[in-house]
């Protein structure tokens, strides 16, 4: 027969039955696994309107060359 370890162990003090019940309820509620969130559906880059917005221009030396580079 396998021996199971207790979920909680009182190390100090003398808690009442109500205090132990409250502590057990809190620990049990915290240990309940949450349902995994559904992943957001992946949107197509074709429909991404943000990609069509132009980035701000920064005048200065070599700006014309940098304007042709893709910057992410």
C-alpha atoms as a printed R data frame, in Angstrom:
   type eleno elety resid chain resno       x      y       z
1  ATOM     1    CA   UNK     A     1   0.000  0.000   0.000
2  ATOM     2    CA   UNK     A     2   1.446  3.412  -0.978
3  ATOM     3    CA   UNK     A     3   1.485  6.158   1.604
4  ATOM     4    CA   UNK     A     4   0.300  9.554   0.368
5  ATOM     5    CA   UNK     A     5   1.669 12.753   1.828
6  ATOM     6    CA   UNK     A     6  -0.885 15.154   3.318
7  ATOM     7    CA   UNK     A     7  -1.873 18.192   1.268
8  ATOM     8    CA   UNK     A     8  -1.408 20.532   4.230
9  ATOM     9    CA   UNK     A     9   0.560 20.228   7.431
10 ATOM    10    CA   UNK     A    10   0.218 22.434  10.514
11 ATOM    11    CA   UNK     A    11   3.682 23.381  11.710
12 ATOM    12    CA   UNK     A    12   2.807 25.849  14.483
13 ATOM    13    CA   UNK     A    13  -0.256 26.850  16.389
14 ATOM    14    CA   UNK     A    14  -3.538 25.121  16.910
15 ATOM    15    CA   UNK     A    15  -5.966 26.106  14.134
16 ATOM    16    CA   UNK     A    16  -9.659 25.428  14.544
17 ATOM    17    CA   UNK     A    17 -11.580 23.165  12.190
18 ATOM    18    CA   UNK     A    18 -13.099 26.246  10.510
19 ATOM    19    CA   UNK     A    19  -9.649 27.775   9.914
20 ATOM    20    CA   UNK     A    20  -8.354 24.527   8.406
21 ATOM    21    CA   UNK     A    21 -11.458 24.261   6.218
22 ATOM    22    CA   UNK     A    22 -10.987 27.837   4.983
23 ATOM    23    CA   UNK     A    23  -7.307 27.239   4.232
24 ATOM    24    CA   UNK     A    24  -8.094 24.003   2.421
25 ATOM    25    CA   UNK     A    25 -10.745 25.761   0.305
26 ATOM    26    CA   UNK     A    26  -8.307 28.521  -0.673
27 ATOM    27    CA   UNK     A    27  -5.541 26.077  -1.605
28 ATOM    28    CA   UNK     A    28  -7.949 23.885  -3.578
29 ATOM    29    CA   UNK     A    29  -9.344 26.886  -5.465
30 ATOM    30    CA   UNK     A    30  -5.846 28.123  -6.302
31 ATOM    31    CA   UNK     A    31  -4.773 24.738  -7.616
32 ATOM    32    CA   UNK     A    32  -7.642 24.340 -10.076
33 ATOM    33    CA   UNK     A    33  -6.238 24.472 -13.573
34 ATOM    34    CA   UNK     A    34  -7.552 27.292 -15.708
35 ATOM    35    CA   UNK     A    35  -8.910 26.485 -19.126
36 ATOM    36    CA   UNK     A    36  -6.325 27.323 -21.784
37 ATOM    37    CA   UNK     A    37  -7.094 30.437 -23.782
38 ATOM    38    CA   UNK     A    38  -8.027 29.924 -27.387
39 ATOM    39    CA   UNK     A    39  -5.342 31.190 -29.730
40 ATOM    40    CA   UNK     A    40  -6.295 34.250 -31.744
41 ATOM    41    CA   UNK     A    41  -6.952 33.434 -35.374
42 ATOM    42    CA   UNK     A    42  -4.033 34.415 -37.544
43 ATOM    43    CA   UNK     A    43  -4.887 37.298 -39.819
44 ATOM    44    CA   UNK     A    44  -3.570 37.533 -43.317
45 ATOM    45    CA   UNK     A    45  -0.925 40.131 -44.075
46 ATOM    46    CA   UNK     A    46  -2.967 41.001 -47.144
47 ATOM    47    CA   UNK     A    47  -5.641 42.452 -44.909
48 ATOM    48    CA   UNK     A    48  -3.259 44.265 -42.557
49 ATOM    49    CA   UNK     A    49  -4.031 47.961 -43.000
50 ATOM    50    CA   UNK     A    50  -1.171 49.023 -40.724
51 ATOM    51    CA   UNK     A    51   1.322 47.741 -43.303
52 ATOM    52    CA   UNK     A    52   0.029 50.273 -45.825
53 ATOM    53    CA   UNK     A    53   0.816 53.227 -43.573
54 ATOM    54    CA   UNK     A    54   3.974 55.097 -44.412
55 ATOM    55    CA   UNK     A    55   6.646 55.495 -41.775
56 ATOM    56    CA   UNK     A    56   7.668 59.057 -40.875
57 ATOM    57    CA   UNK     A    57  10.400 60.678 -42.933
58 ATOM    58    CA   UNK     A    58  13.588 61.717 -41.188
59 ATOM    59    CA   UNK     A    59  15.527 64.292 -43.217
60 ATOM    60    CA   UNK     A    60  19.279 64.297 -42.962
61 ATOM    61    CA   UNK     A    61  22.454 62.886 -44.415
62 ATOM    62    CA   UNK     A    62  21.779 59.590 -46.213
63 ATOM    63    CA   UNK     A    63  18.022 59.817 -45.637
64 ATOM    64    CA   UNK     A    64  17.217 59.163 -49.269
65 ATOM    65    CA   UNK     A    65  19.201 55.916 -49.140
66 ATOM    66    CA   UNK     A    66  17.574 54.814 -45.869
67 ATOM    67    CA   UNK     A    67  14.107 55.488 -47.270
68 ATOM    68    CA   UNK     A    68  14.499 52.579 -49.662
69 ATOM    69    CA   UNK     A    69  15.484 50.088 -46.981
70 ATOM    70    CA   UNK     A    70  12.915 47.960 -45.215
71 ATOM    71    CA   UNK     A    71  12.969 48.741 -41.550
72 ATOM    72    CA   UNK     A    72  10.940 46.546 -39.187
